[in-house]
Structures are given as structure tokens and as C-alpha cells.
CSV table of C-alpha atoms in Angstrom, one decimal:
chain,number,residue,atom,x,y,z
A,533,MET,CA,3.2,-10.4,-22.4
A,534,SER,CA,5.0,-11.8,-19.4
A,535,ILE,CA,7.0,-10.0,-16.8
A,536,SER,CA,10.6,-11.4,-15.7
A,537,LEU,CA,11.2,-12.0,-12.0
A,538,ASP,CA,14.9,-11.4,-12.0
A,539,GLY,CA,15.4,-9.4,-8.7
A,540,GLU,CA,14.7,-6.0,-10.7
A,541,LEU,CA,11.1,-5.7,-10.4
A,542,SER,CA,9.5,-2.4,-10.5
A,543,MET,CA,6.2,-1.5,-8.6
A,544,ASP,CA,4.3,-1.0,-12.0
A,545,ASP,CA,5.1,-4.4,-13.0
A,546,LEU,CA,4.1,-5.8,-9.7
A,547,VAL,CA,0.9,-4.0,-10.0
A,548,ASP,CA,0.4,-5.7,-13.6
A,549,LEU,CA,1.2,-9.1,-12.2
A,550,ALA,CA,-1.0,-8.9,-9.0
A,551,CYS,CA,-4.0,-7.0,-10.5
A,552,GLU,CA,-4.0,-7.3,-14.1
A,553,GLY,CA,-3.1,-11.0,-14.7
A,554,VAL,CA,0.0,-10.5,-16.4
A,555,GLU,CA,2.3,-14.0,-16.5
A,556,ALA,CA,5.5,-14.2,-14.7
A,557,GLU,CA,8.6,-15.9,-16.2
A,558,LEU,CA,12.1,-16.9,-15.1
A,559,SER,CA,14.9,-15.8,-17.0
A,560,ASP,CA,17.9,-18.3,-17.8
A,561,GLU,CA,19.9,-16.2,-15.5
A,562,VAL,CA,17.6,-16.5,-12.5
A,563,ARG,CA,17.4,-20.4,-13.3
A,564,ALA,CA,21.3,-20.7,-13.2
A,565,ARG,CA,21.3,-18.6,-10.1
A,566,VAL,CA,18.8,-20.8,-8.3
A,567,LYS,CA,20.7,-24.1,-9.6
A,568,GLU,CA,24.2,-22.8,-8.2
A,569,GLY,CA,22.7,-21.6,-5.0
A,570,ARG,CA,21.0,-25.4,-4.5
A,571,ASN,CA,24.1,-27.2,-5.4
A,572,THR,CA,26.3,-24.9,-2.9
A,573,LEU,CA,23.5,-25.7,0.0
A,574,GLU,CA,23.8,-29.5,-0.8
A,575,GLU,CA,27.6,-29.5,-0.8
A,576,LEU,CA,27.7,-27.7,2.5
A,577,ILE,CA,25.4,-29.9,4.1
A,578,ASP,CA,27.5,-33.1,2.9
A,579,GLU,CA,30.7,-31.3,3.5
A,580,THR,CA,30.5,-29.8,7.2
A,581,ASP,CA,29.7,-30.8,10.3
A,582,ARG,CA,28.8,-27.4,11.7
A,583,PRO,CA,25.1,-26.8,12.4
A,584,ILE,CA,23.1,-24.9,9.7
A,585,TYR,CA,20.1,-23.2,11.0
A,586,GLY,CA,16.8,-24.9,9.6
A,587,VAL,CA,18.5,-27.3,8.0
A,588,THR,CA,20.4,-29.6,10.7
A,589,THR,CA,18.4,-27.7,13.7
A,590,GLY,CA,15.1,-26.8,14.8
A,591,PHE,CA,13.3,-23.4,14.5
A,592,GLY,CA,13.3,-20.2,16.6
A,593,ASP,CA,13.9,-21.2,20.5
A,594,LEU,CA,14.4,-24.7,19.3
A,595,VAL,CA,17.6,-23.9,17.3
A,596,ARG,CA,19.5,-25.9,19.8
A,597,GLU,CA,17.8,-29.2,19.0
A,598,GLU,CA,19.8,-31.1,16.2
A,599,ILE,CA,17.8,-32.7,13.5
A,600,PRO,CA,18.7,-36.3,12.5
A,601,GLU,CA,19.5,-36.6,8.6
A,602,GLU,CA,16.5,-38.8,8.2
A,603,LYS,CA,13.9,-36.4,9.6
A,604,ARG,CA,15.2,-33.2,7.8
A,605,ARG,CA,12.8,-33.6,5.0
A,606,ASP,CA,9.9,-33.8,7.3
A,607,LEU,CA,11.3,-30.7,9.3
A,608,GLN,CA,10.5,-28.5,6.3
A,609,GLY,CA,6.7,-29.7,5.8
A,610,ASN,CA,6.1,-29.6,9.4
A,611,LEU,CA,7.4,-26.3,9.5
A,612,ILE,CA,5.0,-25.0,6.9
A,613,LYS,CA,2.1,-26.7,8.8
A,614,SER,CA,2.9,-25.6,12.3
A,615,HIS,CA,3.4,-21.9,10.9
A,616,SER,CA,0.0,-21.8,9.2
A,617,ALA,CA,-1.7,-20.2,12.2
A,618,GLY,CA,-3.3,-17.1,10.8
A,619,VAL,CA,-6.7,-15.9,11.7
A,620,GLY,CA,-9.2,-13.1,10.5
A,621,ASP,CA,-10.4,-12.3,7.0
A,622,PRO,CA,-8.4,-13.3,4.4
A,623,LEU,CA,-6.3,-11.0,2.3
A,624,SER,CA,-7.2,-9.9,-1.2
A,625,GLU,CA,-6.6,-12.2,-4.0
A,626,GLU,CA,-4.4,-9.2,-5.5
A,627,THR,CA,-2.6,-9.0,-2.5
A,628,VAL,CA,-1.9,-12.6,-2.2
A,629,ARG,CA,-0.6,-12.6,-6.1
A,630,ALA,CA,1.7,-9.9,-5.1
A,631,ILE,CA,3.3,-11.5,-2.2
A,632,ILE,CA,3.9,-14.6,-4.6
A,633,ALA,CA,5.4,-12.5,-7.1
A,634,LEU,CA,7.7,-10.8,-4.4
A,635,ARG,CA,8.5,-14.2,-3.1
A,636,VAL,CA,9.5,-15.5,-6.5
A,637,ASN,CA,11.6,-12.1,-7.4
A,638,SER,CA,13.6,-12.8,-4.0
A,639,LEU,CA,13.9,-16.6,-4.1
A,640,GLY,CA,15.1,-16.1,-7.8
A,641,ARG,CA,18.3,-14.3,-6.6
A,642,GLY,CA,19.9,-17.9,-5.6
A,643,ASN,CA,20.7,-17.1,-2.2
A,644,SER,CA,17.8,-19.2,-0.5
A,645,GLY,CA,19.1,-22.7,-1.5
A,646,ILE,CA,15.7,-24.0,-2.8
A,647,ARG,CA,15.6,-26.1,-6.0
A,648,LEU,CA,14.3,-24.6,-9.2
A,649,SER,CA,11.4,-26.8,-9.4
A,650,VAL,CA,9.9,-25.2,-6.2
A,651,LEU,CA,10.3,-21.7,-7.9
A,652,GLU,CA,8.8,-22.8,-11.1
A,653,GLN,CA,5.8,-24.2,-9.1
A,654,LEU,CA,5.3,-20.7,-7.5
A,655,VAL,CA,5.1,-19.1,-10.8
A,656,GLU,CA,2.7,-21.7,-11.9
A,657,LEU,CA,0.3,-20.6,-9.3
A,658,LEU,CA,0.6,-17.2,-10.5
A,659,ASN,CA,0.1,-18.0,-14.1
A,660,GLU,CA,-2.6,-20.8,-13.6
A,661,GLY,CA,-4.5,-18.5,-11.1
A,662,VAL,CA,-4.5,-20.4,-8.1
A,663,THR,CA,-4.4,-18.1,-5.2
A,664,PRO,CA,-3.9,-19.3,-1.7
A,665,TYR,CA,-6.4,-18.3,1.2
A,666,VAL,CA,-4.2,-16.2,3.3
A,667,PRO,CA,-5.6,-14.9,6.8
A,668,GLU,CA,-4.7,-11.3,7.4
A,669,LYS,CA,-3.8,-11.5,11.1
A,670,GLY,CA,-0.5,-13.3,12.5
A,671,SER,CA,2.4,-11.6,11.3
A,672,LEU,CA,5.0,-9.8,13.6
A,673,GLY,CA,7.0,-8.4,10.9
A,674,ALA,CA,10.2,-10.6,12.0
A,675,SER,CA,11.1,-13.4,11.1
A,676,GLY,CA,9.5,-11.6,8.3
A,677,ASP,CA,5.9,-12.6,7.5
A,678,LEU,CA,6.2,-16.3,8.6
A,679,ILE,CA,2.4,-16.9,9.0
A,680,PRO,CA,1.0,-15.4,5.9
A,681,LEU,CA,3.9,-16.8,3.8
A,682,ALA,CA,3.3,-20.3,5.4
A,683,HIS,CA,-0.3,-20.2,4.2
A,684,VAL,CA,1.0,-19.3,0.8
A,685,ALA,CA,3.5,-22.1,0.7
A,686,SER,CA,1.2,-24.6,2.2
A,687,ILE,CA,-0.7,-24.8,-1.3
A,688,LEU,CA,2.4,-26.1,-2.5
A,689,ILE,CA,2.4,-29.4,-0.3
A,690,GLY,CA,-1.4,-29.8,-0.7
A,691,GLU,CA,-2.4,-28.2,2.8
A,692,GLY,CA,-4.8,-25.2,3.2
A,693,ARG,CA,-7.3,-23.9,0.9
A,694,ALA,CA,-6.8,-21.6,-2.5
A,695,TYR,CA,-9.2,-19.6,-4.8
A,696,TYR,CA,-9.4,-21.1,-8.5
A,697,GLU,CA,-11.8,-20.0,-11.1
A,698,GLY,CA,-13.9,-18.1,-8.7
A,699,GLU,CA,-14.2,-21.0,-6.2
A,700,LEU,CA,-12.4,-21.5,-2.7
A,701,LEU,CA,-11.3,-25.1,-2.7
A,702,PRO,CA,-9.0,-27.5,-0.8
A,703,ALA,CA,-5.5,-27.2,-1.8
A,704,GLN,CA,-5.5,-30.7,-3.5
A,705,LYS,CA,-8.6,-30.0,-5.6
A,706,ALA,CA,-7.5,-26.3,-6.7
A,707,LEU,CA,-4.0,-27.7,-7.9
A,708,GLY,CA,-5.7,-30.6,-9.5
A,709,ARG,CA,-7.9,-28.6,-11.8
A,710,ALA,CA,-5.3,-26.4,-12.5
A,711,GLY,CA,-2.9,-29.1,-13.6
A,712,ILE,CA,-0.3,-28.6,-10.9
A,713,ASP,CA,1.5,-31.1,-9.0
A,714,GLU,CA,2.1,-31.2,-5.2
A,715,ILE,CA,5.9,-31.0,-4.1
A,716,ALA,CA,7.8,-32.8,-1.6
A,717,LEU,CA,9.9,-30.3,0.1
A,718,ARG,CA,13.8,-30.8,0.9
A,719,GLU,CA,16.4,-29.3,2.8
A,720,LYS,CA,15.8,-25.7,3.9
A,721,GLU,CA,13.1,-25.1,1.4
A,722,GLY,CA,10.2,-24.8,3.5
A,723,LEU,CA,12.2,-22.1,5.5
A,724,ALA,CA,13.3,-20.2,2.3
A,725,LEU,CA,9.4,-20.2,1.3
A,726,ILE,CA,8.1,-18.4,4.5
A,727,ASN,CA,11.2,-16.4,6.0
A,728,GLY,CA,10.9,-13.1,4.2
A,729,THR,CA,8.6,-9.6,4.3
A,730,GLN,CA,6.8,-10.1,1.3
A,731,ALA,CA,3.4,-9.8,2.7
A,732,MET,CA,3.8,-6.2,4.4
A,733,SER,CA,5.8,-5.5,1.2
A,734,ALA,CA,3.0,-6.6,-1.2
A,735,VAL,CA,0.2,-4.5,1.0
A,736,LEU,CA,2.6,-1.4,0.7
A,737,ALA,CA,3.4,-1.8,-2.9
A,738,LEU,CA,0.0,-1.9,-3.9
A,739,GLY,CA,-1.0,0.9,-1.6
A,740,ILE,CA,1.5,3.4,-3.2
A,741,PRO,CA,-0.4,3.7,-6.5
A,742,GLU,CA,-3.6,4.7,-4.6
A,743,ILE,CA,-1.6,7.3,-2.5
A,744,ARG,CA,-0.1,8.9,-5.5
A,745,LYS,CA,-3.5,9.5,-6.6
A,746,LEU,CA,-4.7,10.8,-3.2
A,747,VAL,CA,-1.8,13.5,-3.0
A,748,ARG,CA,-3.0,14.6,-6.3
A,749,TYR,CA,-6.5,14.8,-5.7
A,750,ALA,CA,-5.9,16.7,-2.6
A,751,ASP,CA,-4.3,19.5,-4.4
A,752,VAL,CA,-7.3,19.4,-6.9
A,753,VAL,CA,-10.2,19.3,-4.4
A,754,GLY,CA,-8.2,21.8,-2.3
A,755,GLY,CA,-7.7,24.3,-5.3
A,756,LEU,CA,-11.5,24.1,-6.1
A,757,THR,CA,-12.5,24.9,-2.5
A,758,THR,CA,-10.0,27.7,-2.2
A,759,PHE,CA,-11.2,29.3,-5.4
A,760,ILE,CA,-14.9,29.1,-4.1
A,761,LEU,CA,-14.0,30.8,-0.7
A,762,GLY,CA,-12.3,33.4,-2.7
A,763,GLY,CA,-9.0,32.7,-1.4
A,764,ASN,CA,-5.7,34.7,-1.7
A,765,PHE,CA,-3.8,32.9,-4.7
A,766,ALA,CA,-0.7,35.0,-3.9
A,767,GLN,CA,0.0,32.5,-1.1
A,768,TYR,CA,0.9,30.1,-4.0
A,769,ASP,CA,3.4,32.4,-5.4
A,770,SER,CA,6.5,30.6,-6.5
A,771,ARG,CA,8.9,33.2,-4.7
A,772,ILE,CA,7.8,31.8,-1.4
A,773,TYR,CA,8.8,28.3,-2.2
A,774,GLU,CA,12.3,29.5,-3.3
A,775,LEU,CA,12.9,30.5,0.2
A,776,ARG,CA,12.1,27.2,1.7
A,777,PRO,CA,13.3,24.8,-1.0
A,778,TYR,CA,11.3,21.7,-0.5
A,779,GLU,CA,10.5,20.1,-3.9
A,780,SER,CA,7.4,18.5,-2.9
A,781,GLN,CA,5.9,21.7,-1.6
A,782,ALA,CA,6.9,23.7,-4.5
A,783,GLN,CA,5.1,21.2,-6.8
A,784,VAL,CA,1.8,21.6,-4.7
A,785,ALA,CA,2.0,25.4,-5.1
A,786,LYS,CA,2.6,24.9,-8.7
A,787,ASN,CA,-0.3,22.8,-8.9
A,788,LEU,CA,-2.6,25.3,-7.1
A,789,ARG,CA,-1.3,28.1,-9.2
A,790,LYS,CA,-2.4,26.3,-12.3
A,791,LEU,CA,-5.6,25.3,-11.0
A,792,THR,CA,-6.3,28.9,-9.9
A,793,GLU,CA,-4.6,30.7,-13.0
A,794,TYR,CA,-2.7,32.8,-10.6
A,795,ASP,CA,-0.8,35.5,-12.3
A,796,PRO,CA,1.3,37.7,-9.7
A,797,GLU,CA,1.6,40.6,-12.3
A,798,ASN,CA,-2.3,40.9,-12.7
A,799,TYR,CA,-3.6,39.8,-9.3
A,800,CYS,CA,-5.3,41.6,-6.7
A,801,PRO,CA,-6.3,39.6,-3.7
A,802,SER,CA,-9.6,40.1,-1.9
A,803,ASN,CA,-8.4,39.5,1.7
A,804,VAL,CA,-4.9,39.6,3.2
A,805,GLN,CA,-4.3,36.4,4.5
A,806,ASP,CA,-6.4,32.8,4.4
A,807,PRO,CA,-6.6,30.5,7.4
A,808,TYR,CA,-4.2,27.8,7.7
A,809,SER,CA,-6.1,25.1,5.9
A,810,ILE,CA,-6.3,27.2,3.0
A,811,ARG,CA,-2.9,29.1,3.0
A,812,CYS,CA,-0.8,26.2,4.2
A,813,ALA,CA,-2.2,23.3,1.6
A,814,PRO,CA,1.3,23.6,-0.2
A,815,GLN,CA,3.3,23.0,3.3
A,816,VAL,CA,0.9,20.1,4.5
A,817,HIS,CA,0.3,18.7,1.3
A,818,GLY,CA,3.8,18.6,0.4
A,819,SER,CA,4.9,17.2,3.7
A,820,VAL,CA,2.7,14.1,2.6
A,821,ARG,CA,4.3,13.7,-0.7
A,822,MET,CA,7.6,13.6,1.4
A,823,ALA,CA,6.3,10.6,3.2
A,824,LEU,CA,5.3,9.0,0.1
A,825,SER,CA,8.7,9.5,-1.5
A,826,HIS,CA,10.3,7.9,1.5
A,827,LEU,CA,8.1,4.8,1.4
A,828,SER,CA,8.4,4.6,-2.1
A,829,GLU,CA,12.3,4.3,-2.0
A,830,VAL,CA,11.9,1.7,0.9
A,831,VAL,CA,9.2,-0.3,-0.9
A,832,LYS,CA,11.4,-0.3,-4.3
A,833,THR,CA,14.7,-1.5,-2.4
A,834,GLU,CA,12.7,-4.2,-0.3
A,835,ILE,CA,10.9,-5.9,-3.2
A,836,ASN,CA,14.2,-6.5,-5.0
A,837,SER,CA,16.1,-7.8,-1.8
A,838,VAL,CA,16.8,-11.1,-0.3
A,839,THR,CA,15.0,-11.4,3.1
A,840,ASP,CA,15.7,-14.8,3.8
A,841,ASN,CA,17.7,-16.6,6.8
A,842,PRO,CA,20.2,-18.0,6.6
A,843,LEU,CA,21.8,-17.0,3.3
A,844,ILE,CA,23.6,-19.1,0.8
A,845,PHE,CA,26.8,-17.6,-0.7
A,846,ASN,CA,28.7,-19.2,-3.8
A,847,ASN,CA,32.1,-17.9,-3.4
A,848,PRO,CA,33.5,-18.9,-1.2
A,849,LYS,CA,30.7,-21.3,-0.4
A,850,ALA,CA,29.3,-20.4,3.1
A,851,VAL,CA,25.9,-20.2,4.8
A,852,VAL,CA,25.5,-17.3,7.0
A,853,SER,CA,22.7,-16.3,9.4
A,854,GLY,CA,21.7,-12.6,9.5
A,855,GLY,CA,18.4,-10.5,10.1
A,856,ASN,CA,17.6,-9.6,6.8
A,857,PHE,CA,14.0,-10.8,7.5
A,858,HIS,CA,13.3,-7.9,10.1
A,859,GLY,CA,10.9,-5.6,8.9
A,860,GLU,CA,11.7,-2.3,10.6
A,861,PRO,CA,12.6,-0.6,7.6
A,862,LEU,CA,9.1,-1.1,6.2
A,863,ALA,CA,7.4,-0.8,9.7
A,864,LEU,CA,8.8,2.8,10.2
A,865,ALA,CA,8.3,3.9,6.6
A,866,ALA,CA,4.6,2.7,6.9
A,867,ASP,CA,3.9,4.4,10.2
A,868,TYR,CA,5.3,7.5,8.9
A,869,MET,CA,3.2,7.4,5.9
A,870,LYS,CA,0.1,6.7,8.1
A,871,ILE,CA,0.6,9.8,9.8
A,872,GLY,CA,1.3,11.9,6.9
A,873,LEU,CA,-1.6,10.6,4.7
A,874,SER,CA,-4.0,11.1,7.8
A,875,GLU,CA,-3.0,15.0,7.5
A,876,LEU,CA,-4.7,15.2,4.1
A,877,ALA,CA,-8.1,14.0,5.6
A,878,SER,CA,-7.5,16.5,8.6
A,879,ILE,CA,-6.8,19.5,6.6
A,880,SER,CA,-9.6,18.6,4.2
A,881,GLU,CA,-12.3,18.4,6.9
A,882,ARG,CA,-11.3,21.9,8.1
A,883,ARG,CA,-11.7,23.1,4.6
A,884,VAL,CA,-15.1,21.4,4.4
A,885,ASN,CA,-15.9,23.1,7.7
A,886,ARG,CA,-15.3,26.5,6.1
A,887,LEU,CA,-17.6,25.8,3.1
A,888,LEU,CA,-20.5,25.0,5.4
A,889,HIS,CA,-20.1,27.4,8.5
A,890,PRO,CA,-22.4,30.0,8.1
A,891,GLU,CA,-20.0,32.6,9.7
A,892,LEU,CA,-17.1,31.3,7.8
A,893,ASN,CA,-18.4,30.7,4.3
A,894,GLY,CA,-19.1,34.2,2.9
A,895,ASP,CA,-22.2,34.8,1.3
A,896,LEU,CA,-22.9,31.0,1.0
A,897,PRO,CA,-26.0,29.5,2.5
A,898,ALA,CA,-25.7,27.8,5.9
A,899,TYR,CA,-24.5,24.1,5.5
A,900,LEU,CA,-25.2,24.8,1.6
A,901,ALA,CA,-28.7,24.0,1.9
A,902,GLU,CA,-31.2,25.3,-0.2
A,903,ASP,CA,-33.4,26.3,2.6
A,904,PRO,CA,-31.6,26.3,5.7
A,905,GLY,CA,-33.7,25.2,8.7
A,906,THR,CA,-36.1,23.1,6.8
A,907,ASN,CA,-33.1,21.4,5.2
A,908,SER,CA,-30.0,20.6,6.8
A,909,GLY,CA,-27.9,20.4,3.7
A,910,PHE,CA,-24.4,19.1,3.9
A,911,MET,CA,-24.1,19.4,7.8
A,912,LEU,CA,-23.9,15.8,8.4
A,913,ALA,CA,-21.2,15.3,5.4
A,914,GLN,CA,-19.0,17.2,8.0
A,915,TYR,CA,-19.8,14.6,10.7
A,916,THR,CA,-18.8,11.9,8.3
A,917,SER,CA,-15.7,13.5,7.3
A,918,ALA,CA,-14.7,14.1,11.2
A,919,SER,CA,-15.6,10.4,12.0
A,920,LEU,CA,-12.9,9.4,9.4
A,921,VAL,CA,-10.4,11.7,10.6
A,922,SER,CA,-10.9,10.7,14.1
A,923,GLU,CA,-10.8,6.9,13.1
A,924,ASN,CA,-7.5,7.8,11.4
A,925,LYS,CA,-5.8,9.2,14.3
A,926,SER,CA,-6.1,5.9,15.9
A,927,LEU,CA,-4.9,3.9,12.8
A,928,ALA,CA,-1.9,6.3,12.5
A,929,SER,CA,-0.6,5.1,16.2
A,930,PRO,CA,2.6,3.7,15.2
A,931,ALA,CA,2.7,0.0,15.3
A,932,SER,CA,6.6,0.0,15.3
A,933,VAL,CA,6.9,1.2,18.6
A,934,ASP,CA,5.3,-1.8,19.8
A,935,SER,CA,7.2,-5.3,20.3
A,936,ILE,CA,6.3,-8.4,22.1
A,937,PRO,CA,9.1,-11.2,22.7
A,938,VAL,CA,8.2,-14.6,21.2
A,939,SER,CA,9.7,-17.9,20.7
A,940,GLY,CA,11.2,-18.3,24.2
A,941,ASP,CA,12.7,-14.8,24.0
A,942,GLN,CA,14.9,-16.1,20.9
A,943,GLU,CA,13.0,-13.6,18.8
A,944,ASP,CA,13.1,-10.9,21.2
A,945,HIS,CA,12.5,-8.0,18.9
A,946,VAL,CA,10.0,-7.7,16.2
A,947,SER,CA,8.7,-5.0,13.8
A,948,MET,CA,4.9,-5.2,13.8
A,949,GLY,CA,5.3,-3.9,10.4
A,950,MET,CA,2.1,-5.8,8.9
A,951,HIS,CA,0.1,-4.0,11.5
A,952,GLY,CA,1.3,-0.7,10.1
A,953,ALA,CA,0.8,-1.8,6.4
A,954,LYS,CA,-3.0,-2.9,7.1
A,955,ALA,CA,-3.9,0.2,9.0
A,956,LEU,CA,-2.5,2.2,6.0
A,957,GLU,CA,-4.8,0.5,3.7
A,958,ASP,CA,-7.6,1.4,5.8
A,959,ILE,CA,-6.4,5.2,6.0
A,960,ILE,CA,-6.2,5.1,2.2
A,961,LYS,CA,-9.9,4.6,2.3
A,962,ASN,CA,-10.9,6.8,4.7
A,963,VAL,CA,-8.9,9.9,3.1
A,964,ARG,CA,-10.7,9.0,-0.2
A,965,LYS,CA,-13.8,9.3,1.4
A,966,ALA,CA,-12.9,12.4,3.3
A,967,LEU,CA,-11.8,13.9,-0.1
A,968,SER,CA,-14.8,12.9,-1.4
A,969,VAL,CA,-17.0,14.8,1.1
A,970,GLU,CA,-14.9,18.0,0.1
A,971,LEU,CA,-15.2,17.6,-3.6
A,972,ILE,CA,-18.9,17.3,-3.6
A,973,SER,CA,-19.3,20.0,-0.7
A,974,ALA,CA,-17.0,22.3,-3.1
A,975,CYS,CA,-19.5,21.7,-6.0
A,976,GLN,CA,-22.3,22.1,-4.0
A,977,ALA,CA,-21.1,25.5,-3.1
A,978,GLN,CA,-20.5,26.2,-6.9
A,979,GLU,CA,-24.3,25.9,-7.3
A,980,PHE,CA,-24.8,29.0,-5.2
A,981,ALA,CA,-21.5,31.0,-5.6
A,982,GLU,CA,-21.9,30.7,-9.4
A,983,LEU,CA,-18.7,31.8,-9.9
A,984,ALA,CA,-16.5,32.1,-13.3
A,985,LEU,CA,-14.2,29.2,-12.7
A,986,THR,CA,-10.9,28.9,-14.3
A,987,GLU,CA,-10.8,26.3,-17.1
A,988,PRO,CA,-9.3,23.4,-14.9
A,989,LEU,CA,-11.8,24.1,-12.2
A,990,LYS,CA,-14.5,24.1,-14.9
A,991,ASP,CA,-13.4,21.0,-16.2
A,992,ILE,CA,-13.5,19.3,-12.6
A,993,TYR,CA,-16.8,20.7,-11.9
A,994,ARG,CA,-18.1,19.2,-15.2
A,995,LEU,CA,-16.7,15.7,-14.5
A,996,VAL,CA,-18.1,15.7,-11.2
A,997,ARG,CA,-21.5,16.8,-12.2
A,998,GLU,CA,-21.2,14.0,-15.0
A,999,ASP,CA,-21.7,11.4,-12.1
A,1000,ILE,CA,-23.0,13.4,-9.0
A,1001,PRO,CA,-26.0,15.7,-9.1
A,1002,PRO,CA,-26.5,18.9,-7.0
A,1003,VAL,CA,-28.8,18.5,-3.9
A,1004,ASN,CA,-31.6,20.9,-4.3
A,1005,GLU,CA,-33.5,19.3,-1.3
A,1006,ASP,CA,-32.4,17.3,1.8
A,1007,ARG,CA,-31.7,13.5,0.6
A,1008,GLU,CA,-29.5,10.7,1.8
A,1009,LEU,CA,-26.0,11.8,1.4
A,1010,SER,CA,-24.3,8.3,1.7
A,1011,THR,CA,-24.8,7.4,-2.1
A,1012,LEU,CA,-23.3,10.8,-3.3
A,1013,ILE,CA,-20.3,10.5,-0.9
A,1014,ASN,CA,-19.7,7.0,-2.0
A,1015,ARG,CA,-20.0,7.9,-5.8
A,1016,GLY,CA,-17.1,10.8,-5.2
A,1017,SER,CA,-14.9,8.1,-3.5
A,1018,GLU,CA,-15.3,5.9,-6.6
A,1019,LEU,CA,-14.7,8.5,-8.9
A,1020,LEU,CA,-11.5,9.5,-6.8
A,1021,LYS,CA,-10.6,5.5,-7.0
A,1022,LYS,CA,-10.9,5.1,-10.5
A,1023,GLY,CA,-8.5,8.0,-11.5
A,1024,GLY,CA,-9.7,8.5,-14.9
A,1025,PHE,CA,-11.0,12.1,-13.8
A,1026,LEU,CA,-7.6,12.7,-12.4
A,1027,GLU,CA,-5.7,11.4,-15.4
A,1028,GLU,CA,-7.8,13.9,-17.6
A,1029,ILE,CA,-7.1,17.0,-15.5
A,1030,SER,CA,-3.5,16.1,-15.1
A,1031,GLU,CA,-2.8,15.5,-18.7
A,1032,LYS,CA,-4.6,18.5,-19.9
A,1033,TYR,CA,-3.3,21.0,-17.3
A,1034,GLY,CA,-0.1,19.5,-16.1
A,1035,ILE,CA,-1.1,18.7,-12.4
A,1036,SER,CA,1.5,16.1,-11.0
């Protein structure tokens, strides 16, 4: 099986390329487009005396510097070397593979002016398992992700380092072992390789499947908590959501009706109204789904876009400078998602509080302890959840409202989109752990409540208990929280519940 990188890439295919080792290929149509774009660029270089940015000029603030013909190829290699200025821990190998796939997908549109052999070299990196070492810090999100993409491109010219068969090697050694030749870059090719939004796009695209799981888990875990606390299930009645017709909120309410087996004709609530963390789950969880929907649409468009500069057009032949490299669409969507996803942890922590608080949890023991006082039970699990929620508040601070001018004020507004994307990665991990705290707390509460659970909730409880035991006396809780988080990350538990009961 192989996946064609032809400008129509799905996020599922990207995950397969990045995480599952599926091979990439170039279609005949892509090959023809790339050749035509390169021919157009070479004709324009020969025929025009007008400056072409990054071909006959310097870069950034050095745009006014004319590059003589004999130095134009050196210019491209120098660009890669000078822009490889990243610091910090490396991006994951999966993220870097996604970056390469997305760069190929964009360059294959034929508007960047590279030779086909350069594109084929990038595909070889993917298929032979050579993964560049890319530091995570340095991108400003305009002109795209210059620094991370330069670290990717540096491998092609024998610079930098790369992972190959489990080892981190100098680029030349990694290429040699994989049987890949170095390349000598020609006009515009260095610029084409590094000018784009593929690093932040890759981080966000790989995060979306994880967020999709979390929004469903929030419903599943919240439904279990609601049932154990004796919630009023009428708050999920479909008639409520017809009067405020947000599709996402209606879906959450539908999930909660299925989990609690709410039947409006045969239901008598035990209380008039629940607190907001219980009653307003559809409104809050549903709003997070709206943020996810927006992020998904933006990323779907971005991963199939051309974000290079300048761009090559064939009919009529032209080189046109623009700003498609600016990461603002991604930066704003990432910030929206960060804020939304943080709310899942925030409302979850409030539900945990109601499970533990002796004045709020009905007949359950204080902090779900077997012998309150002698044992502290799950008291400190809430501390962990509160800490995660607090950290998320800092991480959710919008990155896109910041901009620092660079390159002699030529690049005087940037998106900081990579900052937002990386912060979202951390929020995903924190939310998963916060939901784990609620999940294991709700299951612990069931040990004391001994309720007749609905069939869906009975299955959830069973699946958790297959891996996470009840707490009969005080013990270290980190292992249980981490096990719960791993359970949520794997997704098998969710798929079983979703398939059996139609939770979506």
C-alpha cells in the first residue's frame, strides 16, 4: 500500500504516512506539474531582467541585494545552512515525517519551481525511514516555519543529523546507509523547501485525532459521573436542543441520553436541577466540538495548499510574490482550540470535586476513602486535576496576539502559530490526564454507591476495572492516573463503547 501525495491528502492518510510507516508515491500528474513549473521558472530567469525574489535577490531584508548569476546556486545552499537555527528538544519522528509528507504534497502542485529530482529525494526520505533531527523551537509562523523546514531540508544537502534505524547519525552517514544521494540545489530550490506552514500544520494535523477521542471521552466520563451522582437526566432532553440548534451540543446531549438511558416518558428525576458542571455538559462539551470542527476545516485546507513564496504560474508564465506563508489561519484556529479544549479539563475537575466533597457527593464517603481520616482516598487526585487545569490556563493564552518584527522590519508581522500548535500538544496531554482522574474517581465512587448501572455505563466500568483496580486503602495514585490516561490514549475502549452504543 502507498499513498499518493498529489495535493488532495486526507488527515487520515497523513497519520498513516507519519505514524504507520505507509509509503508515499508521486503520480504521473504530479511529475508533469513539477516539470512544467521548473521549466517555466528557468524560462523566466533567462528571459526577464526583472528581479525574482530568492532567485536573483537576497532574502528577507536583503531583498534589495542583487545576486550575480554565478552565485545563485550557492545562495540556495547558504539559505538552508543559515536558517538551520533551531533550539530545544527535537520534534517527534512522527511529526517530522508528517512535515516531509506535507511539504511534498505542497511542492507537488508545481507552483514552487523545484526540479522533480528534489521532490523524489524528499519522498525517498519518507520511504527509506530517514528522519531529520528538527529542534522544536525557532519558528515565528511567517515566513512559514523557516527554521524547522530548514532543518528538514539540510539533510538533502548532507548537513545536520537524522534518525535512521534507531540511531541519530550525521546526515551524510544516514543518507549513505539508506542509499540516498545528496543533492546540489539550484535556483529557488532552497527557498521552496523551507518557505511554508508545514511544521505547524503537521503538529496540528496529528493532534486532531487525539482531540476527537477526547471530546467523546468527555461525554463518556461525564455521563458516568452524572449517573453516580444521581443527576437529573431530563437536562439532556432533545427538545431543549431543538430550541438552540447547535448540532454539536445536540450530539453531546444525544450521547448522554444513550449513556444514561434517559426516557422522557418514564423518568422521574430525584432533584429539580443539577449544578452547571453536570447540567451544562452539552453546552460546554458541544462548544469544544465546535472549536474542533473549525480547526479541522482550517487544517484540511492548509495541508493541501501551496504556501511558498514567490509562486510560479504557467499560463501566462509569471513569478508572483505573495503571503501564503503567513500562518495566521492556523494560529487563530490553534488558539481557539487551546481555549476550548482546556474547558474540558476545567469542567471535569469540577465534577471530580462533586464526587469527592463530603457535602456535595450525597451518601458517598468523604474523598471516596474506605476509612476517611485514616485514609485520604482520592483527595490528592483532585489536586492533580486542579494543577493540570491551572497549567492549561497558561498554555491557552493566545499565541497569535503576539508579533515581533524581524529581518530589519521587512517581516514586521508574524503569526507565532507554531507556539500555539506546540502548546495545544501539551494541553491534549493534560486534558487526557484530567479526564483520567474523573474516570477513576467515578469508578471508585461506584464501589460505594453500588448502583444498577445502565448497560453502557456497566461496560465502561468493566473495561476500566480490567486494567485499574479499586482503592481499598491509601496507596500511590500516580500509577492509576497514568493507566487511565493510557487507556484513553489507546482508544480501543472508546471504539468498543462507540460501536456498541452509537456514541459519536
